[in-house]
Amino acid sequence: MSAQHKKLFELKQKQGVVSFNRSSHILLPLNSLKSLQTISDVQVQQGSLRTLPDINSSPKIETQSKWSKLQKISQTFRSPNRNLVIPAKRSSIQRMSISSQFKNLVKFTSSMQFDGLDAAKNIVKNSDAVVVKMQKTQNIDYLAVGLGNSHGNQGLNFSKIITHCALDQIVHAINDIPIIGLGLQIHQSFFNIYQKVEQNLIEQTDFDVKNNGCSLLSMIVVNNSIYCANLGDSKAAFFCKKDFDPSGPKEIRKFVQKNLNFVHDTNNSKEVQRILNKGGKIDQAVYKGRKCGNLKVWVPKQNQPGVKLTRCFGNLIGKTVGISAEPEFSEFKVPKSGYLLIGSTGLWEILDVLVIDQILDAHFPPTCQEDIDLAIKQIGDQTKKYWDQDGEGLIDISLILIYIQI
């Protein structure tokens, strides 16, 4: 050892620094390090570096770091088959069936149509079109509903063509939309379809659409979601049982009623204002020199169109004073089991909701198809009874009753 090295060695001894021989440092195998969860678990070989005795060698190494979790999430992707989800590499393929998330909650459906009567008790044939169909897309069952109500002299053929045409296009559109993202795209789809039906009606049919028109209430029921597009004076409402509180005040109604759409007629102040802004007139019809009946839409100085509704397909004369073919869209999440009642204007104008409550309560919950068929018949019979109290006749009525079981 040279004098310089000897002097350096003595200086290190005074400062308490212990030297070591590089050849005595033994490297541990990489596999053994990976198998151990903490550095402190590794046996320090003789002659290797040592830490201070009062400080732990190192914190624990996490078996799955935050970065590895993020990497696993980033590797998750959806395969071309929508029913397959591959979480990450080296993991087993997990099959997630959409049908396990979206179930058919529609238990029973029933529809009924009643003819009208004029003042002389002559039968006025029902001119409404009713469509209630269970459809399937991506292994999911969903319910498509349509209620078209025509006015003018074209009758049932007019409402049938419009209702079926619109429902067919809605079903076709839903088949092209992923069920998971249905709520994000269906609004625009409804709007585009209604506009297309209006355009085709005017340009590609032989119907006289100057004074003839048709309202349309269409709905899609998927799982516990109800998507509704309305144009006209039909109405839908969901009825579910109230939560009973024995300590609370006694309530008359037994059901909570949630209206699913706005009615477009002269009872709606916003609709009336739009008609007035477009130069239209809102007034009663004149019969034998006296005004009578409901408020209706008129073109000034003309005895037409004389309709109560403010939105519909067709009716080009009414379109000059603000009658619109633009639907309103709504989305409703069903909170619990209950009835979905859809009816033309003849139901909601005359029948008290307490009567509807009593009939639905007597058949809640329905245990078979006969229960819901009887319920809808009783609602229709009561509506006819109240309409004809003065012997002045009744208008035609169309009803759809759906039981959704959560």
GROMACS .gro file of C-alpha atoms in nm:
model
  406
    1MET     CA    1   0.000   0.000   0.000
    2SER     CA    2   0.143   0.337  -0.101
    3ALA     CA    3   0.185   0.619   0.146
    4GLN     CA    4  -0.101   0.807  -0.017
    5HIS     CA    5  -0.342   0.512   0.011
    6LYS     CA    6  -0.228   0.448   0.369
    7LYS     CA    7  -0.298   0.811   0.463
    8LEU     CA    8  -0.646   0.794   0.298
    9PHE     CA    9  -0.724   0.466   0.483
   10GLU     CA   10  -0.631   0.621   0.822
   11LEU     CA   11  -0.850   0.926   0.745
   12LYS     CA   12  -1.152   0.701   0.666
   13GLN     CA   13  -1.102   0.509   0.994
   14LYS     CA   14  -1.104   0.833   1.194
   15GLN     CA   15  -1.433   0.938   1.024
   16GLY     CA   16  -1.596   0.596   1.081
   17VAL     CA   17  -1.628   0.505   0.715
   18VAL     CA   18  -1.593   0.133   0.649
   19SER     CA   19  -1.462   0.031   0.310
   20PHE     CA   20  -1.566  -0.287   0.140
   21ASN     CA   21  -1.428  -0.517  -0.120
   22ARG     CA   22  -1.625  -0.502  -0.448
   23SER     CA   23  -1.572  -0.871  -0.509
   24SER     CA   24  -1.747  -0.949  -0.181
   25HIS     CA   25  -2.074  -0.780  -0.293
   26ILE     CA   26  -2.310  -1.058  -0.398
   27LEU     CA   27  -2.597  -0.967  -0.635
   28LEU     CA   28  -2.929  -1.137  -0.566
   29PRO     CA   29  -3.105  -1.311  -0.855
   30LEU     CA   30  -3.372  -1.096  -1.026
   31ASN     CA   31  -3.641  -1.361  -0.987
   32SER     CA   32  -3.598  -1.375  -0.613
   33LEU     CA   33  -3.638  -0.997  -0.588
   34LYS     CA   34  -3.961  -1.007  -0.789
   35SER     CA   35  -4.107  -1.275  -0.568
   36LEU     CA   36  -4.052  -1.069  -0.254
   37GLN     CA   37  -4.301  -0.793  -0.177
   38THR     CA   38  -4.068  -0.565   0.021
   39ILE     CA   39  -3.704  -0.473  -0.001
   40SER     CA   40  -3.665  -0.524   0.373
   41ASP     CA   41  -3.746  -0.892   0.321
   42VAL     CA   42  -3.432  -0.941   0.110
   43GLN     CA   43  -3.146  -1.092   0.312
   44VAL     CA   44  -2.844  -0.861   0.304
   45GLN     CA   45  -2.534  -1.062   0.219
   46GLN     CA   46  -2.206  -1.018   0.402
   47GLY     CA   47  -1.999  -0.732   0.264
   48SER     CA   48  -2.293  -0.562   0.093
   49LEU     CA   49  -2.410  -0.207   0.151
   50ARG     CA   50  -2.605  -0.156   0.475
   51THR     CA   51  -2.846   0.116   0.579
   52LEU     CA   52  -2.844   0.301   0.909
   53PRO     CA   53  -2.991   0.086   1.189
   54ASP     CA   54  -3.268   0.333   1.289
   55ILE     CA   55  -3.417   0.376   0.940
   56ASN     CA   56  -3.620   0.115   0.753
   57SER     CA   57  -3.459   0.001   0.437
   58SER     CA   58  -3.751   0.102   0.210
   59PRO     CA   59  -4.132   0.138   0.204
   60LYS     CA   60  -4.330  -0.154   0.070
   61ILE     CA   61  -4.357  -0.199  -0.301
   62GLU     CA   62  -4.726  -0.203  -0.404
   63THR     CA   63  -4.831  -0.517  -0.580
   64GLN     CA   64  -5.032  -0.299  -0.821
   65SER     CA   65  -4.918   0.063  -0.854
   66LYS     CA   66  -5.139   0.350  -0.959
   67TRP     CA   67  -4.967   0.350  -1.294
   68SER     CA   68  -5.046  -0.017  -1.350
   69LYS     CA   69  -5.412   0.048  -1.264
   70LEU     CA   70  -5.424   0.337  -1.510
   71GLN     CA   71  -5.256   0.122  -1.770
   72LYS     CA   72  -5.514  -0.151  -1.716
   73ILE     CA   73  -5.800   0.096  -1.760
   74SER     CA   74  -5.643   0.241  -2.073
   75GLN     CA   75  -5.610  -0.108  -2.218
   76THR     CA   76  -5.982  -0.176  -2.173
   77PHE     CA   77  -6.162  -0.151  -2.505
   78ARG     CA   78  -6.485  -0.265  -2.665
   79SER     CA   79  -6.458  -0.523  -2.935
   80PRO     CA   80  -6.659  -0.504  -3.260
   81ASN     CA   81  -6.905  -0.744  -3.099
   82ARG     CA   82  -7.089  -0.518  -2.856
   83ASN     CA   83  -7.151  -0.807  -2.620
   84LEU     CA   84  -6.778  -0.869  -2.560
   85VAL     CA   85  -6.555  -0.665  -2.331
   86ILE     CA   86  -6.182  -0.741  -2.307
   87PRO     CA   87  -6.058  -0.582  -1.981
   88ALA     CA   88  -5.677  -0.605  -2.031
   89LYS     CA   89  -5.395  -0.821  -2.156
   90ARG     CA   90  -5.339  -1.161  -2.000
   91SER     CA   91  -5.687  -1.153  -1.845
   92SER     CA   92  -5.966  -1.387  -1.942
   93ILE     CA   93  -6.230  -1.260  -2.181
   94GLN     CA   94  -6.544  -1.168  -1.990
   95ARG     CA   95  -6.877  -1.179  -2.163
   96MET     CA   96  -7.111  -0.902  -2.058
   97SER     CA   97  -7.456  -0.955  -2.203
   98ILE     CA   98  -7.647  -0.634  -2.262
   99SER     CA   99  -7.966  -0.825  -2.194
  100SER     CA  100  -7.852  -0.873  -1.834
  101GLN     CA  101  -7.850  -0.494  -1.791
  102PHE     CA  102  -8.157  -0.412  -2.000
  103LYS     CA  103  -8.458  -0.628  -1.927
  104ASN     CA  104  -8.807  -0.628  -2.070
  105LEU     CA  105  -9.005  -0.475  -1.785
  106VAL     CA  106  -9.331  -0.448  -1.981
  107LYS     CA  107  -9.553  -0.712  -1.823
  108PHE     CA  108  -9.892  -0.655  -1.987
  109THR     CA  109 -10.029  -0.434  -2.264
  110SER     CA  110 -10.384  -0.367  -2.380
  111SER     CA  111 -10.549  -0.122  -2.619
  112MET     CA  112 -10.908  -0.040  -2.699
  113GLN     CA  113 -11.093   0.197  -2.931
  114PHE     CA  114 -11.446   0.330  -2.893
  115ASP     CA  115 -11.662   0.481  -3.166
  116GLY     CA  116 -11.826   0.816  -3.115
  117LEU     CA  117 -12.189   0.923  -3.130
  118ASP     CA  118 -12.344   1.234  -3.277
  119ALA     CA  119 -12.637   1.420  -3.123
  120ALA     CA  120 -12.879   1.196  -3.317
  121LYS     CA  121 -12.710   0.886  -3.170
  122ASN     CA  122 -12.558   0.790  -3.502
  123ILE     CA  123 -12.228   0.605  -3.474
  124VAL     CA  124 -11.919   0.804  -3.567
  125LYS     CA  125 -11.646   0.558  -3.660
  126ASN     CA  126 -11.318   0.585  -3.473
  127SER     CA  127 -11.054   0.736  -3.703
  128ASP     CA  128 -10.752   0.687  -3.473
  129ALA     CA  129 -10.462   0.452  -3.543
  130VAL     CA  130 -10.315   0.251  -3.254
  131VAL     CA  131  -9.985   0.061  -3.275
  132VAL     CA  132  -9.843  -0.140  -2.983
  133LYS     CA  133  -9.558  -0.372  -3.087
  134MET     CA  134  -9.284  -0.553  -2.902
  135GLN     CA  135  -8.960  -0.519  -3.099
  136LYS     CA  136  -8.609  -0.661  -3.060
  137THR     CA  137  -8.269  -0.507  -3.120
  138GLN     CA  138  -7.926  -0.624  -3.000
  139ASN     CA  139  -8.099  -0.907  -2.808
  140ILE     CA  140  -8.307  -0.649  -2.619
  141ASP     CA  141  -8.687  -0.645  -2.623
  142TYR     CA  142  -8.846  -0.300  -2.627
  143LEU     CA  143  -9.199  -0.169  -2.679
  144ALA     CA  144  -9.290   0.067  -2.962
  145VAL     CA  145  -9.616   0.259  -2.919
  146GLY     CA  146  -9.798   0.497  -3.151
  147LEU     CA  147 -10.131   0.679  -3.129
  148GLY     CA  148 -10.235   0.881  -3.433
  149ASN     CA  149 -10.549   1.095  -3.430
  150SER     CA  150 -10.665   1.244  -3.759
  151HIS     CA  151 -10.900   1.532  -3.822
  152GLY     CA  152 -11.077   1.628  -4.143
  153ASN     CA  153 -11.258   1.405  -4.389
  154GLN     CA  154 -10.975   1.161  -4.469
  155GLY     CA  155 -11.046   0.936  -4.171
  156LEU     CA  156 -10.873   0.618  -4.060
  157ASN     CA  157 -10.656   0.560  -4.369
  158PHE     CA  158 -10.491   0.896  -4.314
  159SER     CA  159 -10.395   0.830  -3.951
  160LYS     CA  160 -10.290   0.469  -4.024
  161ILE     CA  161 -10.043   0.563  -4.295
  162ILE     CA  162  -9.884   0.837  -4.084
  163THR     CA  163  -9.865   0.632  -3.763
  164HIS     CA  164  -9.725   0.317  -3.922
  165CYS     CA  165  -9.481   0.512  -4.137
  166ALA     CA  166  -9.345   0.699  -3.835
  167LEU     CA  167  -9.322   0.389  -3.612
  168ASP     CA  168  -9.146   0.189  -3.885
  169GLN     CA  169  -8.883   0.460  -3.921
  170ILE     CA  170  -8.840   0.490  -3.544
  171VAL     CA  171  -8.785   0.115  -3.510
  172HIS     CA  172  -8.538   0.121  -3.799
  173ALA     CA  173  -8.347   0.408  -3.637
  174ILE     CA  174  -8.328   0.236  -3.298
  175ASN     CA  175  -8.185  -0.077  -3.460
  176ASP     CA  176  -7.890   0.137  -3.574
  177ILE     CA  177  -7.834   0.308  -3.235
  178PRO     CA  178  -7.637   0.128  -2.960
  179ILE     CA  179  -7.875   0.059  -2.673
  180ILE     CA  180  -7.620   0.193  -2.424
  181GLY     CA  181  -7.624   0.535  -2.594
  182LEU     CA  182  -7.991   0.540  -2.685
  183GLY     CA  183  -8.080   0.829  -2.457
  184LEU     CA  184  -7.816   1.051  -2.620
  185GLN     CA  185  -7.930   1.001  -2.980
  186ILE     CA  186  -8.298   0.917  -2.978
  187HIS     CA  187  -8.408   1.280  -2.929
  188GLN     CA  188  -8.261   1.391  -3.261
  189SER     CA  189  -8.383   1.072  -3.429
  190PHE     CA  190  -8.743   1.142  -3.326
  191PHE     CA  191  -8.717   1.499  -3.452
  192ASN     CA  192  -8.571   1.397  -3.790
  193ILE     CA  193  -8.831   1.125  -3.841
  194TYR     CA  194  -9.125   1.356  -3.768
  195GLN     CA  195  -8.990   1.613  -4.013
  196LYS     CA  196  -8.940   1.346  -4.277
  197VAL     CA  197  -9.296   1.214  -4.232
  198GLU     CA  198  -9.431   1.567  -4.274
  199GLN     CA  199  -9.229   1.620  -4.590
  200ASN     CA  200  -9.329   1.286  -4.742
  201LEU     CA  201  -9.694   1.348  -4.656
  202ILE     CA  202  -9.696   1.674  -4.847
  203GLU     CA  203  -9.478   1.576  -5.141
  204GLN     CA  204  -9.545   1.206  -5.200
  205THR     CA  205  -9.907   1.132  -5.114
  206ASP     CA  206 -10.239   1.203  -5.280
  207PHE     CA  207 -10.406   1.308  -4.955
  208ASP     CA  208 -10.564   1.649  -4.936
  209VAL     CA  209 -10.351   1.804  -4.663
  210LYS     CA  210 -10.495   2.155  -4.678
  211ASN     CA  211 -10.764   2.094  -4.417
  212ASN     CA  212 -10.673   1.743  -4.308
  213GLY     CA  213 -10.416   1.669  -4.042
  214CYS     CA  214 -10.304   1.408  -3.791
  215SER     CA  215 -10.153   1.424  -3.446
  216LEU     CA  216  -9.907   1.158  -3.332
  217LEU     CA  217  -9.788   1.047  -2.989
  218SER     CA  218  -9.507   0.790  -3.019
  219MET     CA  219  -9.315   0.618  -2.742
  220ILE     CA  220  -9.032   0.372  -2.690
  221VAL     CA  221  -9.017   0.174  -2.364
  222VAL     CA  222  -8.672   0.021  -2.297
  223ASN     CA  223  -8.595  -0.127  -1.957
  224ASN     CA  224  -8.717   0.141  -1.710
  225SER     CA  225  -8.685   0.430  -1.957
  226ILE     CA  226  -8.971   0.583  -2.155
  227TYR     CA  227  -8.883   0.803  -2.453
  228CYS     CA  228  -9.175   1.007  -2.580
  229ALA     CA  229  -9.227   1.234  -2.881
  230ASN     CA  230  -9.557   1.416  -2.915
  231LEU     CA  231  -9.724   1.622  -3.182
  232GLY     CA  232 -10.084   1.714  -3.100
  233ASP     CA  233 -10.344   1.667  -2.827
  234SER     CA  234 -10.300   1.305  -2.716
  235LYS     CA  235 -10.155   1.249  -2.371
  236ALA     CA  236  -9.961   0.988  -2.172
  237ALA     CA  237  -9.928   0.960  -1.794
  238PHE     CA  238  -9.758   0.715  -1.560
  239PHE     CA  239  -9.941   0.603  -1.244
  240CYS     CA  240  -9.754   0.442  -0.953
  241LYS     CA  241  -9.878   0.372  -0.600
  242LYS     CA  242  -9.809   0.632  -0.330
  243ASP     CA  243  -9.597   0.537  -0.032
  244PHE     CA  244  -9.839   0.489   0.256
  245ASP     CA  245  -9.764   0.687   0.572
  246PRO     CA  246  -9.995   0.579   0.859
  247SER     CA  247  -9.901   0.884   1.066
  248GLY     CA  248  -9.961   1.129   0.782
  249PRO     CA  249 -10.284   1.292   0.667
  250LYS     CA  250 -10.530   1.082   0.474
  251GLU     CA  251 -10.494   1.138   0.100
  252ILE     CA  252 -10.768   1.109  -0.157
  253ARG     CA  253 -10.551   0.990  -0.443
  254LYS     CA  254 -10.385   0.651  -0.418
  255PHE     CA  255 -10.153   0.700  -0.716
  256VAL     CA  256  -9.881   0.944  -0.807
  257GLN     CA  257  -9.947   1.071  -1.160
  258LYS     CA  258  -9.661   1.185  -1.382
  259ASN     CA  259  -9.762   1.342  -1.714
  260LEU     CA  260  -9.509   1.247  -1.980
  261ASN     CA  261  -9.585   1.507  -2.247
  262PHE     CA  262  -9.730   1.850  -2.310
  263VAL     CA  263 -10.064   1.871  -2.489
  264HIS     CA  264 -10.060   2.096  -2.793
  265ASP     CA  265 -10.399   2.263  -2.801
  266THR     CA  266 -10.565   2.595  -2.724
  267ASN     CA  267 -10.555   2.527  -2.349
  268ASN     CA  268 -10.176   2.564  -2.361
  269SER     CA  269 -10.087   2.932  -2.316
  270LYS     CA  270  -9.749   2.899  -2.489
  271GLU     CA  271  -9.909   2.737  -2.791
  272VAL     CA  272 -10.177   3.005  -2.807
  273GLN     CA  273  -9.915   3.279  -2.794
  274ARG     CA  274  -9.728   3.127  -3.087
  275ILE     CA  275 -10.047   3.115  -3.295
  276LEU     CA  276 -10.124   3.479  -3.213
  277ASN     CA  277  -9.768   3.585  -3.297
  278LYS     CA  278  -9.808   3.421  -3.640
  279GLY     CA  279 -10.125   3.617  -3.711
  280GLY     CA  280 -10.372   3.345  -3.618
  281LYS     CA  281 -10.700   3.385  -3.432
  282ILE     CA  282 -10.817   3.193  -3.126
  283ASP     CA  283 -11.193   3.188  -3.081
  284GLN     CA  284 -11.498   2.968  -3.041
  285ALA     CA  285 -11.699   2.840  -3.333
  286VAL     CA  286 -12.024   3.017  -3.417
  287TYR     CA  287 -12.334   2.797  -3.427
  288LYS     CA  288 -12.676   2.944  -3.502
  289GLY     CA  289 -12.548   3.291  -3.439
  290ARG     CA  290 -12.394   3.207  -3.102
  291LYS     CA  291 -12.041   3.120  -2.998
  292CYS     CA  292 -12.007   2.776  -2.843
  293GLY     CA  293 -11.762   2.497  -2.778
  294ASN     CA  294 -11.388   2.498  -2.726
  295LEU     CA  295 -11.146   2.765  -2.837
  296LYS     CA  296 -11.007   2.684  -3.181
  297VAL     CA  297 -10.746   2.806  -3.427
  298TRP     CA  298 -10.867   3.014  -3.721
  299VAL     CA  299 -10.719   3.201  -4.012
  300PRO     CA  300 -10.852   3.561  -3.981
  301LYS     CA  301 -11.156   3.635  -4.198
  302GLN     CA  302 -11.179   3.268  -4.296
  303ASN     CA  303 -11.395   2.991  -4.153
  304GLN     CA  304 -11.104   2.748  -4.135
  305PRO     CA  305 -10.925   2.539  -4.017
  306GLY     CA  306 -11.126   2.549  -3.691
  307VAL     CA  307 -10.919   2.295  -3.494
  308LYS     CA  308 -10.841   2.284  -3.125
  309LEU     CA  309 -10.491   2.135  -3.159
  310THR     CA  310 -10.192   2.356  -3.240
  311ARG     CA  311  -9.944   2.098  -3.375
  312CYS     CA  312 -10.002   1.822  -3.630
  313PHE     CA  313  -9.893   1.670  -3.957
  314GLY     CA  314 -10.057   1.825  -4.262
  315ASN     CA  315 -10.323   2.098  -4.226
  316LEU     CA  316 -10.137   2.341  -4.451
  317ILE     CA  317 -10.397   2.612  -4.400
  318GLY     CA  318 -10.330   2.602  -4.028
  319LYS     CA  319  -9.955   2.609  -4.095
  320THR     CA  320  -9.994   2.965  -4.228
  321VAL     CA  321 -10.094   3.084  -3.879
  322GLY     CA  322  -9.849   2.892  -3.665
  323ILE     CA  323  -9.971   2.531  -3.648
  324SER     CA  324  -9.645   2.336  -3.634
  325ALA     CA  325  -9.515   1.989  -3.720
  326GLU     CA  326  -9.229   2.009  -3.468
  327PRO     CA  327  -9.259   1.746  -3.194
  328GLU     CA  328  -9.169   1.786  -2.828
  329PHE     CA  329  -8.950   1.519  -2.673
  330SER     CA  330  -8.935   1.391  -2.316
  331GLU     CA  331  -8.756   1.115  -2.126
  332PHE     CA  332  -8.887   0.949  -1.810
  333LYS     CA  333  -8.727   0.697  -1.574
  334VAL     CA  334  -8.985   0.464  -1.421
  335PRO     CA  335  -8.929   0.472  -1.042
  336LYS     CA  336  -9.131   0.161  -0.957
  337SER     CA  337  -9.405  -0.066  -1.088
  338GLY     CA  338  -9.708   0.109  -1.229
  339TYR     CA  339  -9.943   0.178  -1.519
  340LEU     CA  340  -9.867   0.377  -1.831
  341LEU     CA  341 -10.196   0.517  -1.965
  342ILE     CA  342 -10.207   0.672  -2.312
  343GLY     CA  343 -10.525   0.823  -2.447
  344SER     CA  344 -10.664   1.055  -2.712
  345THR     CA  345 -10.806   1.391  -2.610
  346GLY     CA  346 -11.149   1.238  -2.550
  347LEU     CA  347 -11.022   1.063  -2.237
  348TRP     CA  348 -10.841   1.345  -2.061
  349GLU     CA  349 -11.094   1.618  -2.133
  350ILE     CA  350 -11.384   1.458  -1.953
  351LEU     CA  351 -11.284   1.176  -1.717
  352ASP     CA  352 -11.183   1.272  -1.362
  353VAL     CA  353 -10.845   1.137  -1.250
  354LEU     CA  354 -11.006   1.007  -0.929
  355VAL     CA  355 -11.214   0.769  -1.140
  356ILE     CA  356 -10.899   0.652  -1.317
  357ASP     CA  357 -10.733   0.601  -0.977
  358GLN     CA  358 -11.018   0.386  -0.851
  359ILE     CA  359 -11.020   0.165  -1.159
  360LEU     CA  360 -10.642   0.117  -1.161
  361ASP     CA  361 -10.639   0.049  -0.786
  362ALA     CA  362 -10.897  -0.227  -0.828
  363HIS     CA  363 -10.661  -0.402  -1.072
  364PHE     CA  364 -10.325  -0.333  -0.911
  365PRO     CA  365 -10.108  -0.518  -0.963
  366PRO     CA  366 -10.252  -0.711  -1.258
  367THR     CA  367 -10.186  -1.082  -1.231
  368CYS     CA  368 -10.299  -1.176  -1.581
  369GLN     CA  369 -10.394  -1.027  -1.916
  370GLU     CA  370 -10.763  -1.033  -1.825
  371ASP     CA  371 -10.700  -0.786  -1.540
  372ILE     CA  372 -10.556  -0.519  -1.763
  373ASP     CA  373 -10.816  -0.581  -2.035
  374LEU     CA  374 -11.093  -0.530  -1.780
  375ALA     CA  375 -10.928  -0.215  -1.644
  376ILE     CA  376 -10.902  -0.048  -1.983
  377LYS     CA  377 -11.261  -0.139  -2.070
  378GLN     CA  378 -11.388   0.017  -1.748
  379ILE     CA  379 -11.193   0.336  -1.818
  380GLY     CA  380 -11.344   0.354  -2.165
  381ASP     CA  381 -11.698   0.285  -2.042
  382GLN     CA  382 -11.672   0.554  -1.774
  383THR     CA  383 -11.543   0.804  -2.031
  384LYS     CA  384 -11.837   0.735  -2.261
  385LYS     CA  385 -12.076   0.767  -1.970
  386TYR     CA  386 -11.951   1.111  -1.873
  387TRP     CA  387 -11.930   1.233  -2.231
  388ASP     CA  388 -12.296   1.158  -2.307
  389GLN     CA  389 -12.448   1.298  -1.987
  390ASP     CA  390 -12.628   1.576  -2.174
  391GLY     CA  391 -12.727   1.355  -2.464
  392GLU     CA  392 -12.517   1.558  -2.707
  393GLY     CA  393 -12.310   1.261  -2.819
  394LEU     CA  394 -11.946   1.174  -2.767
  395ILE     CA  395 -11.626   1.177  -2.962
  396ASP     CA  396 -11.428   0.867  -3.051
  397ILE     CA  397 -11.179   0.752  -2.786
  398SER     CA  398 -10.858   0.547  -2.813
  399LEU     CA  399 -10.680   0.402  -2.509
  400ILE     CA  400 -10.355   0.216  -2.445
  401LEU     CA  401 -10.278   0.069  -2.101
  402ILE     CA  402  -9.934  -0.077  -2.021
  403TYR     CA  403  -9.820  -0.233  -1.694
  404ILE     CA  404  -9.447  -0.195  -1.622
  405GLN     CA  405  -9.312  -0.417  -1.346
  406ILE     CA  406  -8.987  -0.313  -1.179
   0.00000   0.00000   0.00000
